[in-house]
Short mmCIF file of C-alpha atoms and ligand atoms in Angstrom, two decimals:
data_model
loop_
_atom_site.label_atom_id
_atom_site.label_comp_id
_atom_site.label_asym_id
_atom_site.label_seq_id
_atom_site.Cartn_x
_atom_site.Cartn_y
_atom_site.Cartn_z
CA MET J 1 -16.95 -27.60 27.74
CA ARG J 2 -13.75 -29.01 26.34
CA LYS J 3 -13.33 -31.46 29.16
CA LYS J 4 -16.27 -33.63 28.26
CA MET J 5 -15.65 -33.45 24.58
CA VAL J 6 -12.07 -34.47 24.39
CA SER J 7 -11.06 -37.73 25.91
CA GLN J 8 -8.45 -37.82 28.63
CA THR J 9 -6.53 -40.41 26.67
CA SER J 10 -3.41 -39.50 24.80
CA ARG J 11 -3.19 -40.00 21.10
CA ARG J 12 -0.67 -42.79 21.54
CA ASP J 13 -2.92 -44.66 23.94
CA PHE J 14 -5.77 -44.26 21.53
CA LEU J 15 -3.77 -45.64 18.62
CA ARG J 16 -2.64 -48.55 20.72
CA SER J 17 -6.17 -49.22 21.91
CA VAL J 18 -7.51 -49.65 18.40
CA GLY J 19 -4.48 -51.52 17.17
CA VAL J 20 -3.52 -48.92 14.58
CA SER J 21 0.14 -48.09 14.65
CA GLY J 22 -0.14 -45.41 11.99
CA GLY J 23 -2.23 -45.38 8.85
CA ALA J 24 0.35 -44.41 6.28
CA GLY J 25 2.86 -46.77 7.84
CA VAL J 26 0.53 -49.67 7.18
CA LEU J 27 0.01 -48.62 3.59
CA TYR J 28 3.69 -48.14 2.94
CA SER J 29 4.61 -51.49 4.39
CA ALA J 30 1.86 -53.17 2.42
CA ILE J 31 3.31 -51.76 -0.78
CA GLY J 32 6.76 -52.53 0.54
CA ALA J 33 5.81 -56.14 1.16
CA LEU J 34 4.86 -56.39 -2.48
CA GLY J 35 8.31 -55.21 -3.38
CA LEU J 36 7.11 -51.93 -4.84
CA ALA J 37 8.44 -49.38 -2.42
CA PRO J 38 10.82 -49.17 0.45
CA ALA J 39 9.07 -49.13 3.82
CA PRO J 40 10.08 -45.77 5.23
CA GLN J 41 9.69 -44.83 8.85
CA ALA J 42 6.48 -42.93 8.50
CA HIS J 43 5.32 -40.68 11.27
CA ALA J 44 1.94 -41.76 12.59
CA SER J 45 0.20 -38.61 11.40
CA GLU J 46 1.70 -38.58 7.94
CA PHE J 47 -0.58 -39.41 5.10
CA ARG J 48 0.12 -40.64 1.60
CA SER J 49 -2.69 -40.02 -0.81
CA PRO J 50 -3.67 -42.98 -2.97
CA ARG J 51 -2.20 -42.54 -6.45
CA GLN J 52 -3.25 -43.45 -9.93
CA GLY J 53 -0.30 -45.82 -10.35
CA ASP J 54 -1.00 -47.79 -7.18
CA PHE J 55 -3.53 -50.05 -8.87
CA THR J 56 -1.66 -50.80 -12.05
CA SER J 57 1.47 -51.65 -10.13
CA VAL J 58 -0.37 -54.51 -8.44
CA GLY J 59 -2.19 -55.51 -11.61
CA LEU J 60 -5.61 -54.18 -10.65
CA ARG J 61 -8.06 -52.24 -12.72
CA ASN J 62 -9.21 -48.93 -11.29
CA GLY J 63 -12.72 -50.18 -10.86
CA ARG J 64 -13.11 -50.30 -7.07
CA LYS J 65 -16.38 -48.68 -6.17
CA VAL J 66 -17.08 -46.81 -2.94
CA ILE J 67 -20.39 -45.34 -1.85
CA ILE J 68 -20.08 -42.61 0.74
CA LEU J 69 -22.92 -41.43 2.94
CA GLY J 70 -22.68 -37.71 3.62
CA ALA J 71 -21.03 -34.82 1.78
CA GLY J 72 -19.71 -33.23 4.94
CA ILE J 73 -15.98 -32.72 5.28
CA ALA J 74 -15.27 -36.38 6.09
CA GLY J 75 -17.28 -37.72 3.15
CA LEU J 76 -15.90 -35.17 0.71
CA ALA J 77 -12.33 -35.73 1.88
CA ALA J 78 -12.69 -39.49 1.53
CA ALA J 79 -13.99 -39.19 -2.03
CA TYR J 80 -11.40 -36.55 -2.91
CA GLU J 81 -8.51 -38.75 -1.75
CA LEU J 82 -9.87 -41.97 -3.26
CA ARG J 83 -10.44 -40.22 -6.58
CA LYS J 84 -6.70 -39.51 -6.75
CA ALA J 85 -6.20 -43.23 -7.41
CA GLY J 86 -9.25 -43.46 -9.62
CA TYR J 87 -11.74 -45.07 -7.26
CA ASP J 88 -15.29 -44.90 -8.51
CA CYS J 89 -16.85 -42.79 -5.76
CA ARG J 90 -20.43 -41.79 -5.24
CA ILE J 91 -21.54 -39.53 -2.43
CA LEU J 92 -25.12 -39.55 -1.21
CA GLU J 93 -26.07 -36.33 0.54
CA ALA J 94 -29.46 -35.80 2.14
CA LYS J 95 -29.26 -32.00 2.05
CA ASN J 96 -29.15 -29.95 -1.13
CA ARG J 97 -25.61 -28.66 -0.58
CA PRO J 98 -22.19 -30.03 0.34
CA GLY J 99 -20.37 -29.24 3.58
CA GLY J 100 -22.58 -30.53 6.39
CA ARG J 101 -21.85 -28.32 9.37
CA ASN J 102 -19.40 -26.35 7.24
CA TRP J 103 -22.10 -23.95 6.19
CA THR J 104 -21.84 -20.31 5.21
CA VAL J 105 -25.07 -18.35 5.36
CA ARG J 106 -25.43 -15.48 2.87
CA GLY J 107 -28.26 -13.30 1.62
CA GLY J 108 -30.86 -15.67 0.18
CA THR J 109 -29.77 -18.73 2.16
CA THR J 110 -32.88 -20.51 3.36
CA GLU J 111 -33.28 -23.38 5.80
CA THR J 112 -36.15 -25.18 7.51
CA ASP J 113 -35.38 -26.72 10.87
CA LEU J 114 -36.71 -29.88 12.51
CA ASP J 115 -39.46 -27.82 14.14
CA GLY J 116 -40.68 -26.69 10.73
CA ARG J 117 -39.43 -23.12 11.14
CA THR J 118 -38.07 -21.56 7.96
CA GLN J 119 -35.60 -18.68 7.88
CA THR J 120 -34.17 -16.80 4.94
CA ALA J 121 -31.09 -14.65 5.39
CA ASN J 122 -31.16 -11.04 4.20
CA PHE J 123 -27.46 -10.27 4.52
CA ALA J 124 -26.10 -7.75 2.03
CA PRO J 125 -23.96 -9.03 -0.87
CA GLY J 126 -20.48 -10.00 0.32
CA HIS J 127 -21.59 -10.46 3.92
CA TYR J 128 -21.98 -13.84 5.53
CA MET J 129 -21.88 -15.86 8.70
CA ASN J 130 -20.01 -19.10 9.13
CA ALA J 131 -22.75 -20.98 10.93
CA GLY J 132 -20.50 -23.93 11.71
CA PRO J 133 -16.70 -24.01 11.74
CA ALA J 134 -15.23 -20.52 11.62
CA ARG J 135 -11.62 -20.69 12.83
CA ILE J 136 -8.73 -22.87 11.73
CA PRO J 137 -5.56 -23.37 13.79
CA GLN J 138 -2.20 -23.50 12.05
CA SER J 139 -1.59 -27.13 13.04
CA HIS J 140 -4.72 -28.49 11.37
CA VAL J 141 -4.61 -30.46 8.12
CA THR J 142 -7.56 -28.28 7.07
CA LEU J 143 -4.95 -25.72 6.03
CA GLU J 144 -3.15 -28.33 3.92
CA TYR J 145 -6.38 -28.92 2.01
CA CYS J 146 -6.83 -25.16 1.57
CA ARG J 147 -3.37 -24.97 0.06
CA GLU J 148 -3.85 -27.98 -2.19
CA LEU J 149 -7.28 -26.78 -3.36
CA GLY J 150 -6.28 -23.14 -3.80
CA VAL J 151 -8.69 -21.82 -1.16
CA PRO J 152 -7.37 -18.36 -0.19
CA LEU J 153 -7.02 -17.63 3.51
CA GLU J 154 -7.05 -14.58 5.73
CA ALA J 155 -6.43 -14.09 9.43
CA PHE J 156 -9.22 -14.90 11.84
CA ALA J 157 -8.96 -12.82 15.02
CA ASN J 158 -9.64 -15.23 17.85
CA GLN J 159 -8.04 -13.05 20.50
CA ASN J 160 -8.36 -9.31 20.56
CA ALA J 161 -7.00 -7.26 23.47
CA ASN J 162 -9.55 -4.59 22.63
CA ALA J 163 -12.55 -6.90 22.82
CA TYR J 164 -14.30 -7.26 26.17
CA ILE J 165 -14.91 -9.86 28.79
CA TYR J 166 -18.41 -9.58 30.18
CA HIS J 167 -19.27 -11.23 33.50
CA GLU J 168 -22.64 -10.46 35.03
CA ASN J 169 -22.84 -13.33 37.49
CA SER J 170 -19.47 -12.86 39.17
CA ALA J 171 -18.88 -11.97 42.82
CA ALA J 172 -17.24 -8.68 41.81
CA LEU J 173 -17.15 -6.33 38.80
CA ALA J 174 -20.45 -7.87 37.67
CA GLY J 175 -22.21 -6.26 34.74
CA LYS J 176 -19.20 -4.22 33.61
CA PRO J 177 -17.68 -5.01 30.26
CA VAL J 178 -13.91 -5.01 30.80
CA ARG J 179 -11.48 -4.84 27.91
CA TRP J 180 -9.54 -8.07 27.51
CA ARG J 181 -6.24 -6.18 27.87
CA THR J 182 -7.38 -4.46 31.06
CA ALA J 183 -8.57 -7.64 32.73
CA LYS J 184 -5.36 -9.38 31.73
CA ALA J 185 -3.12 -6.61 33.03
CA ASP J 186 -4.90 -6.73 36.40
CA ALA J 187 -4.90 -10.53 36.71
CA TYR J 188 -1.25 -10.88 35.73
CA GLY J 189 -0.30 -7.83 37.79
CA TYR J 190 -1.80 -8.97 41.07
CA VAL J 191 -0.65 -12.57 40.69
CA SER J 192 2.86 -11.27 40.07
CA GLU J 193 2.67 -9.02 43.11
CA LEU J 194 1.62 -11.90 45.35
CA LEU J 195 4.23 -14.27 44.05
CA ALA J 196 6.97 -11.63 44.25
CA LYS J 197 6.09 -10.86 47.86
CA ALA J 198 6.01 -14.51 48.82
CA THR J 199 9.31 -15.09 47.07
CA ASP J 200 11.00 -12.09 48.61
CA GLN J 201 9.70 -12.94 52.10
CA GLY J 202 11.27 -16.38 51.87
CA ALA J 203 8.06 -18.40 51.53
CA LEU J 204 9.56 -20.32 48.61
CA ASP J 205 13.03 -20.85 50.01
CA GLN J 206 12.56 -24.61 49.95
CA ALA J 207 12.09 -24.54 46.19
CA LEU J 208 14.39 -21.71 45.12
CA THR J 209 18.05 -20.84 45.48
CA ALA J 210 18.99 -17.21 46.06
CA THR J 211 19.83 -16.86 42.37
CA ASP J 212 16.53 -18.48 41.34
CA LYS J 213 14.70 -15.99 43.53
CA GLU J 214 16.37 -12.97 41.95
CA ARG J 215 15.64 -14.30 38.48
CA LEU J 216 12.05 -15.10 39.34
CA LEU J 217 11.56 -11.60 40.76
CA GLU J 218 12.98 -10.14 37.58
CA PHE J 219 10.53 -12.25 35.58
CA LEU J 220 7.57 -11.24 37.75
CA LYS J 221 8.39 -7.54 37.42
CA ASP J 222 8.24 -7.96 33.68
CA PHE J 223 5.30 -10.38 33.60
CA GLY J 224 3.03 -8.33 35.84
CA ASP J 225 4.39 -4.82 35.26
CA ILE J 226 4.77 -4.45 39.03
CA LYS J 227 6.88 -2.11 41.15
CA GLY J 228 10.23 -3.16 42.63
CA ARG J 229 11.37 -4.20 46.06
CA ASP J 230 11.36 -0.64 47.38
CA ASP J 231 7.64 -0.44 46.66
CA ASN J 232 7.02 -3.94 47.98
CA TRP J 233 6.35 -5.31 44.49
CA ALA J 234 3.02 -3.50 44.27
CA TYR J 235 0.75 -3.76 41.27
CA THR J 236 -0.79 -0.32 40.84
CA GLY J 237 -1.89 -0.59 37.24
CA SER J 238 -0.01 0.41 34.12
CA SER J 239 -0.53 1.46 30.53
CA ARG J 240 -1.17 -2.22 29.78
CA ARG J 241 -4.67 -1.57 31.11
CA GLY J 242 -5.28 0.95 28.34
CA TYR J 243 -6.00 4.68 28.37
CA SER J 244 -8.96 6.87 29.19
CA VAL J 245 -7.29 9.56 27.06
CA GLU J 246 -5.10 8.24 24.25
CA PRO J 247 -1.53 9.53 23.94
CA GLY J 248 -1.29 12.34 21.42
CA ALA J 249 1.06 14.92 20.03
CA ALA J 250 3.56 17.07 21.90
CA PHE J 251 2.71 17.05 25.62
CA GLU J 252 -0.40 14.85 25.47
CA ALA J 253 1.05 11.89 27.30
CA GLY J 254 -2.35 10.27 27.55
CA THR J 255 -4.22 9.26 30.67
CA VAL J 256 -3.80 5.70 31.81
CA LEU J 257 -7.01 3.94 32.76
CA ALA J 258 -6.89 3.90 36.54
CA PRO J 259 -7.12 2.86 39.23
CA PRO J 260 -7.30 -0.93 38.93
CA PRO J 261 -9.93 -2.70 41.03
CA SER J 262 -8.72 -4.24 44.28
CA LEU J 263 -6.89 -7.54 44.31
CA SER J 264 -9.88 -9.14 46.00
CA ASP J 265 -12.29 -7.86 43.34
CA VAL J 266 -10.05 -8.95 40.51
CA ILE J 267 -9.95 -12.48 41.87
CA ALA J 268 -13.68 -12.48 42.64
CA SER J 269 -14.51 -11.26 39.13
CA GLY J 270 -13.32 -14.51 37.58
CA LEU J 271 -12.02 -12.52 34.61
CA GLY J 272 -8.63 -14.16 35.06
CA LEU J 273 -10.13 -17.51 34.12
CA ARG J 274 -10.47 -16.34 30.51
CA PHE J 275 -6.82 -16.12 29.57
CA SER J 276 -6.06 -19.83 29.32
CA PHE J 277 -7.96 -19.59 26.02
CA GLU J 278 -4.90 -17.87 24.55
CA PHE J 279 -2.80 -20.90 25.48
CA ASP J 280 -5.23 -23.51 24.27
CA TYR J 281 -3.55 -25.59 21.60
CA GLN J 282 -6.44 -25.22 19.17
CA GLN J 283 -7.50 -21.68 20.01
CA ALA J 284 -4.24 -19.73 20.05
CA MET J 285 -3.49 -17.11 17.40
CA MET J 286 -2.68 -17.09 14.52
CA MET J 287 -5.91 -18.59 13.29
CA PHE J 288 -7.34 -18.50 9.77
CA GLN J 289 -10.52 -18.46 7.72
CA PRO J 290 -11.11 -18.87 3.99
CA VAL J 291 -11.71 -15.55 2.25
CA GLY J 292 -15.43 -15.11 1.59
CA GLY J 293 -16.74 -17.92 3.79
CA MET J 294 -15.79 -21.32 5.20
CA ASP J 295 -17.83 -23.13 2.55
CA ALA J 296 -15.06 -22.40 0.06
CA ILE J 297 -13.61 -25.67 1.38
CA PRO J 298 -16.54 -28.00 0.59
CA ARG J 299 -17.12 -26.11 -2.65
CA ALA J 300 -13.53 -26.73 -3.76
CA LEU J 301 -13.65 -30.37 -2.66
CA GLY J 302 -16.95 -30.84 -4.49
CA GLU J 303 -15.53 -29.36 -7.69
CA ALA J 304 -12.46 -31.56 -7.49
CA ILE J 305 -14.61 -34.66 -6.97
CA GLY J 306 -16.99 -33.71 -9.76
CA SER J 307 -20.58 -32.66 -9.27
CA GLY J 308 -21.84 -35.75 -11.06
CA ARG J 309 -20.49 -37.91 -8.25
CA ILE J 310 -22.50 -36.18 -5.51
CA GLU J 311 -26.22 -36.86 -5.37
CA TYR J 312 -28.21 -34.34 -3.33
CA GLY J 313 -31.55 -34.96 -1.67
CA ALA J 314 -30.52 -38.62 -1.24
CA ARG J 315 -31.52 -40.07 2.14
CA ALA J 316 -29.91 -43.38 2.98
CA THR J 317 -32.40 -45.87 4.37
CA ALA J 318 -30.37 -49.09 4.49
CA VAL J 319 -26.77 -50.27 4.46
CA THR J 320 -26.13 -53.96 3.94
CA ASN J 321 -22.78 -55.57 4.33
CA ARG J 322 -22.32 -58.44 1.87
CA PRO J 323 -19.63 -61.07 1.42
CA ASP J 324 -18.22 -59.32 -1.63
CA GLY J 325 -19.02 -55.70 -0.86
CA ALA J 326 -21.91 -53.69 0.50
CA SER J 327 -25.08 -52.10 -0.75
CA VAL J 328 -26.89 -48.90 0.06
CA THR J 329 -30.55 -48.15 -0.37
CA TRP J 330 -31.67 -44.56 -0.44
CA VAL J 331 -34.67 -42.43 -1.27
CA ASN J 332 -33.69 -39.99 -3.97
CA ALA J 333 -34.83 -36.41 -4.54
CA GLN J 334 -37.77 -37.70 -6.59
CA GLY J 335 -38.89 -39.91 -3.72
CA ARG J 336 -37.88 -43.16 -5.39
CA SER J 337 -36.04 -45.89 -3.55
CA VAL J 338 -32.77 -46.92 -5.19
CA THR J 339 -30.29 -49.65 -4.27
CA GLU J 340 -26.69 -49.80 -5.43
CA TYR J 341 -23.78 -52.12 -4.78
CA ALA J 342 -20.21 -51.16 -4.13
CA HIS J 343 -17.01 -52.77 -2.92
CA PHE J 344 -17.01 -50.53 0.14
CA VAL J 345 -19.32 -48.14 1.95
CA ILE J 346 -18.15 -45.27 4.11
CA ALA J 347 -20.76 -43.90 6.49
CA ALA J 348 -19.69 -40.30 7.07
CA ILE J 349 -22.86 -38.99 8.66
CA PRO J 350 -23.52 -38.16 12.32
CA PRO J 351 -23.60 -41.30 14.50
CA MET J 352 -27.10 -40.71 15.89
CA VAL J 353 -28.41 -40.27 12.33
CA MET J 354 -26.61 -43.40 11.12
CA ALA J 355 -28.11 -45.32 14.04
CA ARG J 356 -31.54 -44.94 12.43
CA VAL J 357 -30.43 -46.28 9.06
CA GLN J 358 -31.43 -49.92 8.69
CA HIS J 359 -28.38 -52.17 8.58
CA ASN J 360 -27.12 -55.70 9.14
CA LEU J 361 -23.97 -54.65 10.98
CA GLY J 362 -25.09 -55.94 14.34
CA SER J 363 -26.77 -54.52 17.41
CA ASN J 364 -23.37 -53.68 18.88
CA VAL J 365 -22.88 -51.23 16.01
CA THR J 366 -26.23 -49.58 16.69
CA ALA J 367 -25.40 -49.35 20.38
CA ALA J 368 -21.99 -47.88 19.56
CA LEU J 369 -23.56 -45.32 17.21
CA LEU J 370 -25.88 -44.20 19.99
CA SER J 371 -23.07 -43.92 22.49
CA PRO J 372 -21.63 -40.47 21.65
CA GLN J 373 -23.93 -37.76 22.96
CA PRO J 374 -24.96 -34.98 20.62
CA TRP J 375 -24.34 -31.45 21.89
CA GLU J 376 -26.69 -28.57 21.42
CA ALA J 377 -24.91 -25.66 19.75
CA GLY J 378 -26.17 -22.42 18.25
CA LYS J 379 -25.18 -19.19 16.58
CA ILE J 380 -26.96 -16.03 15.51
CA GLY J 381 -25.67 -13.68 12.85
CA LEU J 382 -26.65 -10.06 13.50
CA ASP J 383 -26.53 -8.00 10.34
CA TYR J 384 -25.73 -4.36 11.20
CA ARG J 385 -26.09 -1.33 8.99
CA SER J 386 -22.94 0.21 10.46
CA ARG J 387 -19.70 -1.11 11.92
CA TRP J 388 -20.16 0.63 15.29
CA TRP J 389 -17.82 -1.88 16.99
CA GLU J 390 -15.00 -0.49 14.85
CA THR J 391 -15.95 3.18 14.70
CA ASP J 392 -17.20 3.60 18.29
CA GLU J 393 -15.32 0.92 20.21
CA ARG J 394 -12.17 0.24 18.21
CA ILE J 395 -12.80 -3.48 18.03
CA TYR J 396 -11.52 -4.96 14.78
CA GLY J 397 -12.43 -8.65 14.87
CA GLY J 398 -12.09 -10.90 17.87
CA VAL J 399 -14.32 -12.38 20.52
CA THR J 400 -15.99 -11.09 23.67
CA PRO J 401 -16.65 -14.00 26.04
CA THR J 402 -19.64 -13.64 28.39
CA ASP J 403 -20.85 -15.62 31.38
CA ASN J 404 -24.49 -15.28 30.36
CA ASP J 405 -26.37 -17.34 27.80
CA LEU J 406 -24.65 -15.66 24.83
CA CYS J 407 -21.36 -17.34 25.84
CA SER J 408 -19.57 -15.23 23.24
CA ILE J 409 -19.96 -12.40 20.73
CA TRP J 410 -17.75 -12.44 17.63
CA TYR J 411 -16.87 -9.38 15.55
CA PRO J 412 -16.23 -10.08 11.87
CA SER J 413 -12.64 -10.71 10.76
CA TYR J 414 -13.39 -9.36 7.28
CA GLY J 415 -14.82 -6.28 5.65
CA TYR J 416 -13.11 -3.84 8.01
CA HIS J 417 -14.25 -0.22 7.55
CA GLY J 418 -17.07 -1.29 5.28
CA ASN J 419 -20.59 0.08 5.52
CA ARG J 420 -22.03 -2.86 7.40
CA GLY J 421 -21.15 -6.22 8.89
CA VAL J 422 -22.41 -9.40 10.49
CA VAL J 423 -21.64 -9.89 14.18
CA ILE J 424 -22.10 -13.33 15.74
CA GLY J 425 -24.47 -12.35 18.55
CA TYR J 426 -24.11 -15.64 20.34
CA TYR J 427 -22.13 -18.81 19.90
CA ASN J 428 -23.13 -21.17 22.64
CA ALA J 429 -23.43 -24.85 23.48
CA LEU J 430 -25.34 -27.17 25.82
CA GLU J 431 -28.02 -25.52 28.06
CA PRO J 432 -27.87 -21.98 26.63
CA ALA J 433 -27.96 -23.38 23.09
CA ALA J 434 -30.87 -25.61 24.03
CA ALA J 435 -32.71 -22.62 25.50
CA TYR J 436 -32.21 -20.45 22.39
CA GLY J 437 -33.01 -23.44 20.20
CA ARG J 438 -36.47 -23.72 21.73
CA LEU J 439 -37.31 -20.12 20.76
CA SER J 440 -38.67 -18.85 17.47
CA HIS J 441 -36.09 -17.02 15.42
CA ALA J 442 -37.63 -13.64 16.31
CA ASP J 443 -37.43 -14.47 20.01
CA ARG J 444 -33.82 -15.63 19.68
CA GLU J 445 -33.00 -12.30 18.09
CA SER J 446 -34.70 -10.18 20.73
CA ARG J 447 -33.16 -12.19 23.58
CA ALA J 448 -29.68 -12.01 22.05
CA VAL J 449 -30.04 -8.30 21.37
CA SER J 450 -31.19 -7.44 24.88
CA GLN J 451 -28.21 -9.36 26.26
CA GLY J 452 -25.83 -7.58 23.87
CA VAL J 453 -27.21 -4.14 24.74
CA LYS J 454 -25.83 -4.67 28.25
CA ILE J 455 -22.34 -4.79 26.75
CA HIS J 456 -22.52 -2.44 23.79
CA GLY J 457 -25.43 -0.12 24.52
CA GLU J 458 -28.54 0.76 22.53
CA LYS J 459 -26.84 0.81 19.13
CA TYR J 460 -26.76 -2.97 19.45
CA ARG J 461 -30.53 -2.77 18.93
CA THR J 462 -30.95 0.34 16.82
CA GLU J 463 -28.32 -0.48 14.18
CA LEU J 464 -29.62 -4.01 13.58
CA ALA J 465 -30.96 -4.65 10.07
CA SER J 466 -31.64 -8.40 10.01
CA SER J 467 -30.47 -11.68 11.49
CA PHE J 468 -30.22 -15.42 10.93
CA SER J 469 -29.85 -18.11 13.57
CA VAL J 470 -28.94 -21.76 13.60
CA ALA J 471 -29.64 -24.38 16.27
CA TRP J 472 -27.52 -27.27 15.06
CA HIS J 473 -29.32 -29.85 17.18
CA ARG J 474 -32.56 -28.88 15.41
CA THR J 475 -31.03 -29.01 11.91
CA PRO J 476 -32.17 -31.84 9.62
CA PHE J 477 -29.66 -34.61 8.95
CA ILE J 478 -27.15 -33.00 11.34
CA GLU J 479 -28.92 -32.98 14.72
CA GLY J 480 -26.06 -31.66 16.83
CA GLY J 481 -23.20 -29.20 17.02
CA TRP J 482 -21.00 -32.26 17.50
CA ALA J 483 -21.14 -35.51 19.44
CA GLY J 484 -18.91 -36.35 22.38
CA TRP J 485 -17.91 -39.68 23.85
CA SER J 486 -17.70 -40.50 27.53
CA SER J 487 -14.71 -42.66 26.60
CA GLN J 488 -12.53 -42.78 23.52
CA THR J 489 -10.94 -46.03 24.61
CA GLY J 490 -14.11 -48.03 25.23
CA THR J 491 -15.50 -50.80 23.04
CA GLU J 492 -18.05 -48.55 21.31
CA TYR J 493 -15.37 -46.21 20.03
CA GLN J 494 -13.20 -49.15 19.02
CA THR J 495 -16.07 -50.85 17.21
CA LEU J 496 -16.74 -47.86 14.97
CA ASN J 497 -13.07 -47.20 14.28
CA ARG J 498 -12.95 -50.64 12.65
CA PRO J 499 -14.79 -51.66 9.52
CA THR J 500 -17.71 -54.02 9.92
CA GLY J 501 -17.05 -56.20 6.89
CA ASN J 502 -16.95 -53.74 4.02
CA VAL J 503 -18.59 -50.85 5.83
CA TYR J 504 -16.45 -48.10 7.38
CA PHE J 505 -17.27 -45.11 9.53
CA ALA J 506 -15.67 -41.67 9.32
CA GLY J 507 -16.20 -38.27 10.89
CA ASP J 508 -14.77 -35.85 13.41
CA TRP J 509 -16.64 -37.89 16.05
CA LEU J 510 -14.14 -40.70 15.37
CA SER J 511 -11.14 -38.48 16.01
CA ASN J 512 -9.25 -36.78 18.78
CA THR J 513 -10.31 -33.37 17.51
CA ILE J 514 -14.06 -33.61 17.79
CA ALA J 515 -15.81 -30.44 16.62
CA TRP J 516 -13.00 -29.48 14.26
CA GLN J 517 -12.73 -30.06 10.52
CA HIS J 518 -9.27 -31.48 11.23
CA GLY J 519 -11.01 -34.39 12.93
CA ALA J 520 -13.15 -35.08 9.86
CA PHE J 521 -10.15 -34.85 7.53
CA THR J 522 -7.94 -37.11 9.61
CA SER J 523 -10.70 -39.66 10.11
CA ALA J 524 -11.34 -39.70 6.35
CA ARG J 525 -7.61 -40.13 5.69
CA LYS J 526 -7.47 -43.06 8.09
CA VAL J 527 -10.37 -44.84 6.39
CA VAL J 528 -9.00 -44.08 2.92
CA THR J 529 -5.66 -45.54 3.94
CA GLU J 530 -7.32 -48.66 5.34
CA ILE J 531 -9.44 -49.24 2.25
CA HIS J 532 -6.57 -48.60 -0.14
CA THR J 533 -4.23 -50.83 1.81
CA ARG J 534 -6.82 -53.59 1.77
CA VAL J 535 -7.42 -53.23 -1.95
CA LEU J 536 -3.71 -53.30 -2.76
CA ALA J 537 -3.11 -56.30 -0.53
CA ARG J 538 -6.04 -58.34 -1.90
N1 LIG K 1 -14.09 -26.13 17.11
C1 LIG K 1 -15.18 -25.47 17.75
C2 LIG K 1 -14.76 -24.07 18.15
O1 LIG K 1 -13.62 -23.70 18.00
C3 LIG K 1 -15.75 -26.24 18.91
C4 LIG K 1 -14.79 -26.42 20.01
C5 LIG K 1 -14.72 -25.47 20.99
C6 LIG K 1 -13.96 -27.51 20.06
C7 LIG K 1 -13.80 -25.60 22.03
C8 LIG K 1 -13.05 -27.66 21.09
C9 LIG K 1 -12.95 -26.68 22.07
O2 LIG K 1 -15.56 -23.30 18.60
#
């Protein structure tokens, strides 16, 4: 899934390919060239927000006007940063809320999809599902915005040793939910056993000195919890697998879950393929979520920008680049067509949606906008009247990956020990998401529930109170979970990472972290820097 989405190209190659040697660096040297600031050695990813004083110091009035299409994260971030220097920003948003894919569904949330199906969520007060982004890595600038905006955070459990892995199509152990910790103990254990044997039998003598071998064996004993040389390095299971009877008081030592499946079955199960997730740069713990729902971020950005600067129900119909600026025509909430002029326009809407907006930017721009392929993606929130995953299964947050069409089940990382909770019954992409997307909401629910029953038993059905599902590719004005390029060095990507006259493009789809808010923020920062630099250097 990741492979197709993220280009093979390194960040440095990408920067070189579009001729950008670092946004803030350009801005600093532009100011520096005007004798206003030293030109420091800025790191490529550093960002300097435009400031109120920047204009006055070059003898400009603060009157530069920017119209932004889309109040998703990229559009909001662009306006938020430009406002710091006093730009006159106006955001046109087709939906009736900010955030775009950053969308938190609560009781009363209602949405009609592109197939005309309307759902209304019935979640209890305080309960929600993050229908779009739901986990934030520590490296992402998203956290910097949370800090700056005062959005409180809490841990998001992305890995939980007590969650399961569920494979039903594997060559062994099919149809048995296996605790993450158990599967990991077995995979690491047997791999360690094999490597220790090979090492000790001299199979690696070409690569290892005698000292290396002893040290490696010591590592493998620890890594896999295997026996020593006298027992031929055997993996026979250990308490890392978990217990069938928990350790207790006095002489209750507990009963270790045993025996492990055979080496052959462990390999054939494919369960070992799940653990690279823990190493993934974006997916490793610790991860975070805003307290109370991800939409705290767009809400805070919207408040900082000022509600009067965001127009909802405004559908852009035309963007026209002009010698001295650009204009946008849109149909407003009352159905009237309005045209306004600005110095700059930032199109921060999905590329395939922008491709249908009339424009004079050239057919190469249209072709480029149609180049990234939208991905189907879906989620269902299952609202339960008890927290059986905590009380019965000791799962407090985390994710159970599956090899069926659910792809994953997520347990809520909030509201522990409460009376109820919302489980994400599936989070999937591509074919499985397309398949669920074709179903009515009721059919999505019954399909997801019958899949989940295989893992969690009948309570998965009997404790269910209500549900809400989203198929992003069937969501108006959004039309995809995200959009992925076949190449992030090709001319299409380059074309849209440059302004066409006074029209700029921004979004996670123009970043190296597609399908993350970080991508939207960094893309917005890049465009803000370019516009501000241009204005200051006029
Ligand atoms: N950011 C999204 C997620 O964490 C989509 C994504 C998945 C992006 C995997 C990259 C890799 O689910």
